[in-house]
Amino acid sequence: METIDRDDAEHTDGRFARGARRRSEIIEATLAVVTRDGAAGVTHRTVAKQAGITTSLSTYYFTTLDDLLVAALTSVADVYTARIRQIIDTPGDKLTGLAELIAETAGVGRERALAERELATLAARRPALRPVARRWRENVAELCATLTDDPVAVAGVVAASDGLCTAILLDNGPADPGYLRAVLHRALHH
Amino acid sequence: METIDRDDAEHTDGRFARGARRRSEIIEATLAVVTRDGAAGVTHRTVAKQAGITTSLSTYYFTTLDDLLVAALTSVADVYTARIRQIIDTPGDKLTGLAELIAETAGVGRERALAERELATLAARRPALRPVARRWRENVAELCATLTDDPVAVAGVVAASDGLCTAILLDNGPADPGYLRAVLHRALHH
DNA sequence: TCGCTAGTTGTACGATGGTTCTAATTGAAC
DNA sequence: GTTCAATTAGAACCATCGTACAACTAGCGA
């Protein structure tokens, strides 16, 4: 997505730009592998095959497997961050927006959410990754802060959002945004 | 913990009893490995080394790695089930009991909770494991059902319990049972 | 005592994976 | 055009892993 630290948007194509594109292609392929086979299925070889490149090219861009997983987790967290920020910045019922975002977990967003969760579990063992994994919660908290002043209420909604996602992933059924909103609303207002 | 389906508590020692003991020793070793290196670190060899036995003995009791992981997840879920059931059956403030159980996640129970979470993530990709992974939520729901009739409130507390555990694991700091109880209490009562 | 089976060991085969290395190719700068 | 670093390909090394297998030990029932 972004250019590497090499130069500043001087070349839109060419060596450096292609390198940056490759990099994001590899991250995308990594997420596809995580989606299909889980984090355990991520190897330089499987990622390379998924991306249609050679194995050594994967190691060229991400020296160690860990580098690759960290980059993938960061990337997926960025997507969620953007979604939440969009809800915050959009006028209207923010709670409904949050409920719909959570409901997405059951549909199109299921695989992404699964990948995100799988990678977040990895984060528990890597202190360097914790801030990234925490971002989702902090963003939800920020959203809640626009709706109430009660810190306990904020904590409750953040925890409930997380738990609802888990429930949806485990139940594997369709999620009713209206119901989700009701639970969140109840957690928010006394 | 239990005897295998062979015979019924006829021998407290000897071949069969020792076999059952070995089995639970191996499961214990598996959880220790998950705690130390994560679920990805679980191999027949690492588990065997942790248990102080030979590799082939691990495969003797658990033919495939999957069998081993399933057994380990089931075992850890059993512990939590027992804890919750104890809270339900104990007279007194059940919400405080639940809050204290959650707070444990930050202390002595941290590694166990981490292992449980790691294994639960695995469950998302193995339908056969989902019922086991769901038990925790069902038990919390059962506990809540003794406190309220509102299904939305129950869903809120269950989700909040789960989310609070996640938060504690991520924040890696001490958890205040009183604060946890306040969040749960707020989720429960309107 | 003796056969049987659970428990146990050591070893090995085939496969996979992380990582490294070398050589080729290509685009950018001059 | 020449030079140089970024990029790509191909192969290989070495470790580990899942699993299988044959042999050996010892408790259990008769």
CSV table of C-alpha atoms (C1' of nucleotides) in Angstrom, one decimal:
chain,number,residue,atom,x,y,z
A,1,MET,CA,0.0,0.0,0.0
A,2,GLU,CA,2.7,2.5,1.0
A,3,THR,CA,6.1,3.1,-0.5
A,4,ILE,CA,9.0,1.8,1.4
A,5,ASP,CA,11.2,4.3,3.1
A,6,ARG,CA,13.3,4.6,0.1
A,7,ASP,CA,12.1,7.7,-1.7
A,8,ASP,CA,9.0,9.9,-1.7
A,9,ALA,CA,6.5,9.2,-4.5
A,10,GLU,CA,9.0,10.1,-7.2
A,11,HIS,CA,8.4,7.0,-9.2
A,12,THR,CA,4.9,5.6,-9.6
A,13,ASP,CA,6.4,2.7,-11.5
A,14,GLY,CA,9.8,1.2,-11.9
A,15,ARG,CA,12.0,-0.7,-9.5
A,16,PHE,CA,11.1,0.8,-6.2
A,17,ALA,CA,7.4,1.1,-6.9
A,18,ARG,CA,7.3,-2.5,-8.1
A,19,GLY,CA,9.1,-3.6,-4.9
A,20,ALA,CA,6.5,-1.9,-2.8
A,21,ARG,CA,3.7,-3.5,-4.8
A,22,ARG,CA,5.3,-6.9,-4.4
A,23,ARG,CA,5.5,-6.4,-0.7
A,24,SER,CA,1.8,-5.7,-0.4
A,25,GLU,CA,1.0,-8.6,-2.7
A,26,ILE,CA,2.9,-10.9,-0.4
A,27,ILE,CA,1.1,-9.6,2.6
A,28,GLU,CA,-2.2,-10.1,0.8
A,29,ALA,CA,-1.2,-13.7,-0.1
A,30,THR,CA,-0.3,-14.3,3.5
A,31,LEU,CA,-3.7,-13.2,4.7
A,32,ALA,CA,-5.3,-15.5,2.1
A,33,VAL,CA,-3.2,-18.4,3.4
A,34,VAL,CA,-4.2,-17.6,7.0
A,35,THR,CA,-7.8,-17.5,5.9
A,36,ARG,CA,-7.6,-20.8,4.2
A,37,ASP,CA,-5.3,-22.8,6.4
A,38,GLY,CA,-4.8,-20.8,9.6
A,39,ALA,CA,-1.7,-19.1,10.9
A,40,ALA,CA,-0.1,-22.5,11.2
A,41,GLY,CA,-0.3,-22.9,7.4
A,42,VAL,CA,1.8,-19.8,6.8
A,43,THR,CA,5.2,-20.8,5.4
A,44,HIS,CA,7.5,-19.0,3.0
A,45,ARG,CA,6.6,-21.7,0.5
A,46,THR,CA,2.8,-21.6,0.8
A,47,VAL,CA,2.8,-17.8,0.7
A,48,ALA,CA,5.0,-17.8,-2.3
A,49,LYS,CA,2.8,-20.3,-4.1
A,50,GLN,CA,-0.3,-18.3,-3.2
A,51,ALA,CA,1.3,-15.1,-4.6
A,52,GLY,CA,2.7,-16.9,-7.7
A,53,ILE,CA,6.3,-16.1,-6.9
A,54,THR,CA,9.3,-18.0,-5.9
A,55,THR,CA,10.1,-18.9,-2.3
A,56,SER,CA,13.3,-16.9,-2.2
A,57,LEU,CA,11.4,-13.8,-3.2
A,58,SER,CA,9.2,-14.1,-0.1
A,59,THR,CA,12.3,-14.3,2.1
A,60,TYR,CA,13.8,-11.4,0.2
A,61,TYR,CA,11.1,-9.1,1.3
A,62,PHE,CA,10.5,-10.7,4.7
A,63,THR,CA,13.8,-12.1,6.0
A,64,THR,CA,12.1,-14.2,8.6
A,65,LEU,CA,8.7,-15.7,8.9
A,66,ASP,CA,8.0,-13.6,11.9
A,67,ASP,CA,8.6,-10.4,9.9
A,68,LEU,CA,5.9,-11.6,7.5
A,69,LEU,CA,3.4,-12.4,10.2
A,70,VAL,CA,4.0,-9.1,11.9
A,71,ALA,CA,3.5,-7.2,8.7
A,72,ALA,CA,0.3,-9.2,8.0
A,73,LEU,CA,-1.2,-8.4,11.4
A,74,THR,CA,-0.4,-4.8,11.1
A,75,SER,CA,-2.0,-4.6,7.7
A,76,VAL,CA,-5.2,-6.2,8.8
A,77,ALA,CA,-5.4,-4.0,11.9
A,78,ASP,CA,-5.0,-1.0,9.7
A,79,VAL,CA,-8.2,-2.0,7.8
A,80,TYR,CA,-10.2,-2.2,10.9
A,81,THR,CA,-8.8,1.1,12.2
A,82,ALA,CA,-9.9,2.8,9.0
A,83,ARG,CA,-13.4,1.3,9.3
A,84,ILE,CA,-13.9,2.5,12.9
A,85,ARG,CA,-12.5,5.9,12.1
A,86,GLN,CA,-14.9,6.2,9.3
A,87,ILE,CA,-17.8,5.4,11.6
A,88,ILE,CA,-16.6,8.0,14.1
A,89,ASP,CA,-16.3,10.7,11.5
A,90,THR,CA,-19.6,9.9,9.8
A,91,PRO,CA,-22.6,11.7,11.2
A,92,GLY,CA,-25.5,9.5,12.3
A,93,ASP,CA,-26.1,6.7,14.7
A,94,LYS,CA,-22.6,5.5,15.6
A,95,LEU,CA,-23.9,2.6,17.6
A,96,THR,CA,-25.7,1.2,14.6
A,97,GLY,CA,-22.5,1.6,12.6
A,98,LEU,CA,-20.6,-0.4,15.1
A,99,ALA,CA,-23.3,-3.1,15.2
A,100,GLU,CA,-23.2,-3.4,11.5
A,101,LEU,CA,-19.4,-3.6,11.5
A,102,ILE,CA,-19.6,-6.4,14.0
A,103,ALA,CA,-22.4,-8.1,12.1
A,104,GLU,CA,-20.1,-8.1,9.1
A,105,THR,CA,-18.0,-10.7,11.0
A,106,ALA,CA,-20.6,-13.3,10.1
A,107,GLY,CA,-20.7,-12.5,6.4
A,108,VAL,CA,-18.2,-11.2,4.0
A,109,GLY,CA,-15.9,-10.2,6.8
A,110,ARG,CA,-15.8,-13.5,8.4
A,111,GLU,CA,-12.6,-14.8,6.9
A,112,ARG,CA,-10.9,-11.5,7.5
A,113,ALA,CA,-12.1,-11.5,11.1
A,114,LEU,CA,-10.9,-15.0,11.5
A,115,ALA,CA,-7.5,-14.1,10.2
A,116,GLU,CA,-7.4,-11.1,12.4
A,117,ARG,CA,-8.2,-13.2,15.5
A,118,GLU,CA,-5.7,-15.8,14.6
A,119,LEU,CA,-3.0,-13.3,14.2
A,120,ALA,CA,-4.0,-11.5,17.3
A,121,THR,CA,-3.6,-14.7,19.3
A,122,LEU,CA,0.0,-14.7,18.0
A,123,ALA,CA,0.4,-11.2,19.4
A,124,ALA,CA,-0.2,-12.4,22.9
A,125,ARG,CA,3.2,-14.0,22.8
A,126,ARG,CA,5.0,-11.1,21.1
A,127,PRO,CA,5.1,-7.9,23.2
A,128,ALA,CA,6.0,-5.9,20.2
A,129,LEU,CA,2.7,-6.8,18.6
A,130,ARG,CA,0.5,-6.0,21.5
A,131,PRO,CA,0.0,-2.3,20.6
A,132,VAL,CA,-1.2,-3.3,17.2
A,133,ALA,CA,-3.6,-5.9,18.6
A,134,ARG,CA,-4.9,-3.3,21.1
A,135,ARG,CA,-5.8,-0.7,18.4
A,136,TRP,CA,-9.2,-2.3,17.7
A,137,ARG,CA,-10.2,-1.9,21.3
A,138,GLU,CA,-8.8,1.6,21.6
A,139,ASN,CA,-10.8,2.7,18.6
A,140,VAL,CA,-14.0,1.2,19.9
A,141,ALA,CA,-13.3,3.0,23.2
A,142,GLU,CA,-12.8,6.2,21.3
A,143,LEU,CA,-16.1,5.7,19.5
A,144,CYS,CA,-17.9,5.1,22.8
A,145,ALA,CA,-16.3,8.2,24.3
A,146,THR,CA,-18.3,10.3,21.9
A,147,LEU,CA,-21.5,8.7,23.3
A,148,THR,CA,-21.0,8.7,27.1
A,149,ASP,CA,-18.8,10.1,29.8
A,150,ASP,CA,-19.0,7.0,32.0
A,151,PRO,CA,-15.7,5.1,31.8
A,152,VAL,CA,-17.4,1.9,33.1
A,153,ALA,CA,-19.9,2.1,30.3
A,154,VAL,CA,-17.1,2.5,27.8
A,155,ALA,CA,-15.3,-0.5,29.2
A,156,GLY,CA,-18.5,-2.5,29.0
A,157,VAL,CA,-19.2,-1.7,25.4
A,158,VAL,CA,-15.6,-2.4,24.3
A,159,ALA,CA,-15.7,-5.7,26.1
A,160,ALA,CA,-19.1,-6.5,24.7
A,161,SER,CA,-18.0,-5.7,21.1
A,162,ASP,CA,-15.1,-8.0,21.4
A,163,GLY,CA,-17.2,-10.8,23.0
A,164,LEU,CA,-19.9,-10.5,20.4
A,165,CYS,CA,-17.4,-10.9,17.6
A,166,THR,CA,-16.1,-14.1,19.3
A,167,ALA,CA,-19.7,-15.4,19.7
A,168,ILE,CA,-20.4,-14.8,16.0
A,169,LEU,CA,-17.3,-16.5,14.9
A,170,LEU,CA,-18.0,-19.5,17.1
A,171,ASP,CA,-21.7,-19.8,16.3
A,172,ASN,CA,-21.0,-19.5,12.6
A,173,GLY,CA,-24.5,-18.3,11.9
A,174,PRO,CA,-25.9,-15.1,10.6
A,175,ALA,CA,-25.8,-12.1,12.9
A,176,ASP,CA,-28.7,-9.7,13.4
A,177,PRO,CA,-27.4,-6.1,13.4
A,178,GLY,CA,-30.5,-5.1,15.3
A,179,TYR,CA,-29.9,-7.6,18.0
A,180,LEU,CA,-26.3,-6.6,18.3
A,181,ARG,CA,-27.2,-3.0,18.5
A,182,ALA,CA,-29.7,-3.8,21.3
A,183,VAL,CA,-27.0,-5.5,23.3
A,184,LEU,CA,-24.5,-2.7,22.7
A,185,HIS,CA,-27.2,-0.1,23.5
A,186,ARG,CA,-28.0,-1.8,26.8
A,187,ALA,CA,-24.3,-1.9,27.7
A,188,LEU,CA,-24.1,1.8,26.9
A,189,HIS,CA,-27.1,3.3,28.6
A,190,HIS,CA,-28.2,2.8,32.1
B,1,MET,CA,-8.0,-37.8,35.6
B,2,GLU,CA,-10.4,-40.5,34.6
B,3,THR,CA,-9.9,-44.1,33.8
B,4,ILE,CA,-10.1,-45.1,30.2
B,5,ASP,CA,-13.1,-47.1,29.1
B,6,ARG,CA,-11.3,-50.3,30.0
B,7,ASP,CA,-12.6,-51.3,33.4
B,8,ASP,CA,-14.2,-49.6,36.3
B,9,ALA,CA,-12.0,-48.5,39.2
B,10,GLU,CA,-10.9,-52.0,39.9
B,11,HIS,CA,-7.2,-51.3,39.9
B,12,THR,CA,-5.9,-48.2,41.5
B,13,ASP,CA,-2.4,-49.1,40.4
B,14,GLY,CA,-0.9,-51.4,37.8
B,15,ARG,CA,-1.0,-51.4,34.1
B,16,PHE,CA,-4.3,-49.7,33.3
B,17,ALA,CA,-4.2,-47.1,36.0
B,18,ARG,CA,-0.7,-46.2,35.0
B,19,GLY,CA,-1.8,-45.8,31.4
B,20,ALA,CA,-4.5,-43.4,32.4
B,21,ARG,CA,-2.0,-41.5,34.5
B,22,ARG,CA,0.4,-41.3,31.6
B,23,ARG,CA,-2.4,-40.0,29.4
B,24,SER,CA,-3.2,-37.1,31.7
B,25,GLU,CA,0.5,-36.4,32.2
B,26,ILE,CA,0.9,-36.0,28.4
B,27,ILE,CA,-2.1,-33.7,28.3
B,28,GLU,CA,-0.5,-31.7,31.1
B,29,ALA,CA,2.8,-31.5,29.2
B,30,THR,CA,0.9,-30.4,26.1
B,31,LEU,CA,-0.6,-27.5,28.0
B,32,ALA,CA,2.8,-26.6,29.4
B,33,VAL,CA,4.2,-26.5,25.8
B,34,VAL,CA,1.3,-24.4,24.6
B,35,THR,CA,1.9,-22.0,27.5
B,36,ARG,CA,5.6,-21.7,26.8
B,37,ASP,CA,5.7,-21.8,23.0
B,38,GLY,CA,2.2,-21.5,21.8
B,39,ALA,CA,0.1,-24.0,20.0
B,40,ALA,CA,2.5,-23.9,17.1
B,41,GLY,CA,5.1,-25.4,19.4
B,42,VAL,CA,3.2,-28.5,20.0
B,43,THR,CA,4.8,-31.5,18.4
B,44,HIS,CA,5.0,-35.1,19.5
B,45,ARG,CA,8.6,-34.5,20.2
B,46,THR,CA,8.3,-31.3,22.2
B,47,VAL,CA,5.5,-32.8,24.2
B,48,ALA,CA,7.4,-36.0,24.9
B,49,LYS,CA,10.5,-34.1,26.0
B,50,GLN,CA,8.3,-31.9,28.3
B,51,ALA,CA,6.7,-35.0,29.8
B,52,GLY,CA,10.0,-36.8,30.1
B,53,ILE,CA,9.0,-39.7,27.9
B,54,THR,CA,9.9,-41.0,24.5
B,55,THR,CA,8.3,-39.6,21.3
B,56,SER,CA,6.7,-42.9,20.4
B,57,LEU,CA,4.9,-43.0,23.7
B,58,SER,CA,3.2,-39.8,22.9
B,59,THR,CA,2.0,-41.2,19.6
B,60,TYR,CA,0.9,-44.4,21.4
B,61,TYR,CA,-1.6,-42.5,23.5
B,62,PHE,CA,-2.5,-39.9,20.8
B,63,THR,CA,-2.2,-41.4,17.4
B,64,THR,CA,-2.3,-38.0,15.6
B,65,LEU,CA,-1.3,-34.6,16.7
B,66,ASP,CA,-4.9,-33.5,16.3
B,67,ASP,CA,-6.0,-36.1,18.8
B,68,LEU,CA,-3.6,-34.6,21.3
B,69,LEU,CA,-4.7,-31.0,20.7
B,70,VAL,CA,-8.4,-32.0,21.0
B,71,ALA,CA,-7.7,-33.8,24.2
B,72,ALA,CA,-5.8,-30.8,25.6
B,73,LEU,CA,-8.5,-28.3,24.7
B,74,THR,CA,-11.2,-30.5,26.2
B,75,SER,CA,-9.2,-30.9,29.4
B,76,VAL,CA,-8.7,-27.2,29.8
B,77,ALA,CA,-12.4,-26.5,29.1
B,78,ASP,CA,-13.3,-29.1,31.7
B,79,VAL,CA,-11.4,-27.1,34.3
B,80,TYR,CA,-13.3,-23.9,33.5
B,81,THR,CA,-16.6,-25.7,33.4
B,82,ALA,CA,-16.0,-27.0,36.9
B,83,ARG,CA,-15.1,-23.6,38.2
B,84,ILE,CA,-18.2,-22.0,36.8
B,85,ARG,CA,-20.4,-24.8,38.0
B,86,GLN,CA,-18.9,-24.3,41.5
B,87,ILE,CA,-19.8,-20.7,41.4
B,88,ILE,CA,-23.3,-21.5,40.3
B,89,ASP,CA,-23.8,-24.0,43.1
B,90,THR,CA,-22.2,-21.9,45.8
B,91,PRO,CA,-24.6,-19.6,47.7
B,92,GLY,CA,-23.5,-16.0,47.7
B,93,ASP,CA,-22.9,-13.2,45.2
B,94,LYS,CA,-22.4,-15.1,41.9
B,95,LEU,CA,-21.4,-12.0,40.0
B,96,THR,CA,-18.5,-11.4,42.4
B,97,GLY,CA,-17.5,-15.0,41.9
B,98,LEU,CA,-17.5,-14.5,38.2
B,99,ALA,CA,-15.5,-11.3,38.4
B,100,GLU,CA,-12.9,-13.1,40.6
B,101,LEU,CA,-12.6,-15.9,38.1
B,102,ILE,CA,-12.0,-13.4,35.3
B,103,ALA,CA,-9.5,-11.5,37.4
B,104,GLU,CA,-7.6,-14.7,37.9
B,105,THR,CA,-6.7,-14.5,34.2
B,106,ALA,CA,-4.2,-11.8,35.1
B,107,GLY,CA,-2.5,-13.8,37.8
B,108,VAL,CA,-2.0,-17.5,38.4
B,109,GLY,CA,-4.5,-18.4,35.7
B,110,ARG,CA,-2.9,-16.3,33.0
B,111,GLU,CA,-0.9,-19.0,31.4
B,112,ARG,CA,-3.9,-21.3,31.5
B,113,ALA,CA,-6.1,-18.7,30.0
B,114,LEU,CA,-3.6,-18.0,27.3
B,115,ALA,CA,-3.4,-21.7,26.5
B,116,GLU,CA,-7.2,-21.9,26.5
B,117,ARG,CA,-7.5,-19.0,24.1
B,118,GLU,CA,-4.8,-20.3,21.8
B,119,LEU,CA,-6.6,-23.7,21.6
B,120,ALA,CA,-10.0,-22.0,21.2
B,121,THR,CA,-8.6,-20.2,18.2
B,122,LEU,CA,-7.8,-23.6,16.7
B,123,ALA,CA,-11.3,-24.6,17.3
B,124,ALA,CA,-12.6,-22.0,14.9
B,125,ARG,CA,-11.2,-24.1,12.1
B,126,ARG,CA,-12.3,-27.5,13.5
B,127,PRO,CA,-16.1,-27.8,13.7
B,128,ALA,CA,-15.7,-30.9,15.9
B,129,LEU,CA,-14.1,-28.6,18.5
B,130,ARG,CA,-16.6,-25.9,18.5
B,131,PRO,CA,-19.0,-27.4,21.1
B,132,VAL,CA,-16.1,-27.7,23.5
B,133,ALA,CA,-15.0,-24.1,22.9
B,134,ARG,CA,-18.6,-22.9,23.3
B,135,ARG,CA,-19.0,-24.5,26.7
B,136,TRP,CA,-17.4,-21.5,28.6
B,137,ARG,CA,-19.9,-19.1,27.1
B,138,GLU,CA,-22.8,-21.5,27.8
B,139,ASN,CA,-21.8,-21.8,31.4
B,140,VAL,CA,-21.6,-18.1,31.9
B,141,ALA,CA,-25.0,-17.8,30.3
B,142,GLU,CA,-26.3,-20.4,32.7
B,143,LEU,CA,-24.9,-18.4,35.6
B,144,CYS,CA,-26.5,-15.2,34.3
B,145,ALA,CA,-29.8,-16.9,33.8
B,146,THR,CA,-30.0,-17.3,37.6
B,147,LEU,CA,-29.7,-13.6,38.0
B,148,THR,CA,-32.0,-12.2,35.3
B,149,ASP,CA,-34.8,-13.1,32.9
B,150,ASP,CA,-33.7,-10.7,30.2
B,151,PRO,CA,-32.0,-12.6,27.4
B,152,VAL,CA,-30.4,-9.4,26.1
B,153,ALA,CA,-28.8,-8.9,29.5
B,154,VAL,CA,-27.5,-12.4,29.5
B,155,ALA,CA,-26.0,-12.0,26.1
B,156,GLY,CA,-24.4,-8.7,27.2
B,157,VAL,CA,-22.8,-10.3,30.3
B,158,VAL,CA,-21.5,-13.3,28.4
B,159,ALA,CA,-20.0,-11.1,25.7
B,160,ALA,CA,-18.6,-8.7,28.3
B,161,SER,CA,-17.0,-11.6,30.3
B,162,ASP,CA,-15.3,-12.8,27.2
B,163,GLY,CA,-14.1,-9.3,26.2
B,164,LEU,CA,-12.8,-8.6,29.7
B,165,CYS,CA,-10.7,-11.7,29.6
B,166,THR,CA,-9.2,-10.6,26.2
B,167,ALA,CA,-8.5,-7.2,27.6
B,168,ILE,CA,-6.7,-8.6,30.6
B,169,LEU,CA,-4.6,-10.8,28.5
B,170,LEU,CA,-3.7,-8.0,26.2
B,171,ASP,CA,-3.1,-5.4,28.9
B,172,ASN,CA,-1.0,-7.8,30.8
B,173,GLY,CA,-1.5,-5.9,34.0
B,174,PRO,CA,-3.2,-6.7,37.3
B,175,ALA,CA,-7.0,-6.8,37.2
B,176,ASP,CA,-9.2,-5.3,39.8
B,177,PRO,CA,-12.0,-7.7,40.7
B,178,GLY,CA,-14.1,-4.8,42.0
B,179,TYR,CA,-13.8,-3.0,38.7
B,180,LEU,CA,-14.7,-6.1,36.7
B,181,ARG,CA,-17.7,-6.7,38.9
B,182,ALA,CA,-18.8,-3.1,38.3
B,183,VAL,CA,-18.6,-3.6,34.5
B,184,LEU,CA,-20.5,-6.9,34.8
B,185,HIS,CA,-23.0,-5.5,37.2
B,186,ARG,CA,-23.7,-2.6,34.8
B,187,ALA,CA,-24.2,-5.0,31.9
B,188,LEU,CA,-26.6,-7.1,34.0
B,189,HIS,CA,-28.9,-4.6,35.6
B,190,HIS,CA,-30.7,-1.8,33.8
C,1,DT,C1',3.4,-71.0,35.7
C,2,DC,C1',2.1,-69.3,31.0
C,3,DG,C1',-0.1,-66.8,27.4
C,4,DC,C1',-1.8,-62.3,26.3
C,5,DT,C1',-1.9,-57.7,25.9
C,6,DA,C1',-0.9,-52.8,27.6
C,7,DG,C1',2.9,-50.1,27.9
C,8,DT,C1',7.4,-48.7,26.3
C,9,DT,C1',11.6,-48.0,23.6
C,10,DG,C1',14.8,-47.0,19.7
C,11,DT,C1',15.1,-46.3,15.1
C,12,DA,C1',14.1,-44.8,10.7
C,13,DC,C1',11.7,-43.2,6.4
C,14,DG,C1',9.6,-39.7,3.8
C,15,DA,C1',8.2,-35.0,3.7
C,16,DT,C1',8.2,-30.2,4.8
C,17,DG,C1',10.2,-26.0,6.1
C,18,DG,C1',13.4,-21.9,7.3
C,19,DT,C1',17.1,-20.1,5.7
C,20,DT,C1',21.2,-19.3,2.8
C,21,DC,C1',23.8,-19.0,-1.4
C,22,DT,C1',24.8,-18.1,-6.1
C,23,DA,C1',23.8,-16.6,-10.4
C,24,DA,C1',21.0,-14.1,-13.6
C,25,DT,C1',18.1,-10.1,-14.8
C,26,DT,C1',16.5,-5.4,-14.7
C,27,DG,C1',15.8,-0.7,-14.0
C,28,DA,C1',17.9,3.8,-12.4
C,29,DA,C1',21.6,7.1,-12.3
C,30,DC,C1',25.4,9.2,-14.6
D,1,DG,C1',26.5,2.8,-22.8
D,2,DT,C1',28.3,1.6,-18.2
D,3,DT,C1',27.8,0.8,-13.5
D,4,DC,C1',25.5,-0.5,-9.6
D,5,DA,C1',22.0,-1.9,-6.5
D,6,DA,C1',17.4,-3.7,-6.5
D,7,DT,C1',15.1,-7.7,-7.8
D,8,DT,C1',14.2,-12.5,-9.3
D,9,DA,C1',15.1,-17.4,-9.9
D,10,DG,C1',16.8,-21.8,-8.8
D,11,DA,C1',18.8,-24.9,-5.9
D,12,DA,C1',20.6,-26.7,-1.9
D,13,DC,C1',21.6,-27.5,3.3
D,14,DC,C1',20.2,-28.7,7.5
D,15,DA,C1',16.9,-29.3,10.9
D,16,DT,C1',12.5,-30.9,12.4
D,17,DC,C1',8.3,-33.4,12.2
D,18,DG,C1',4.6,-37.0,11.6
D,19,DT,C1',4.3,-41.4,11.5
D,20,DA,C1',5.3,-46.3,11.3
D,21,DC,C1',7.4,-50.4,12.9
D,22,DA,C1',9.7,-54.1,15.2
D,23,DA,C1',11.3,-55.4,19.5
D,24,DC,C1',11.2,-55.6,24.4
D,25,DT,C1',9.1,-55.3,29.3
D,26,DA,C1',5.8,-56.2,32.6
D,27,DG,C1',1.2,-56.6,34.7
D,28,DC,C1',-3.1,-59.3,34.4
D,29,DG,C1',-6.0,-63.5,34.1
D,30,DA,C1',-6.2,-68.4,34.1
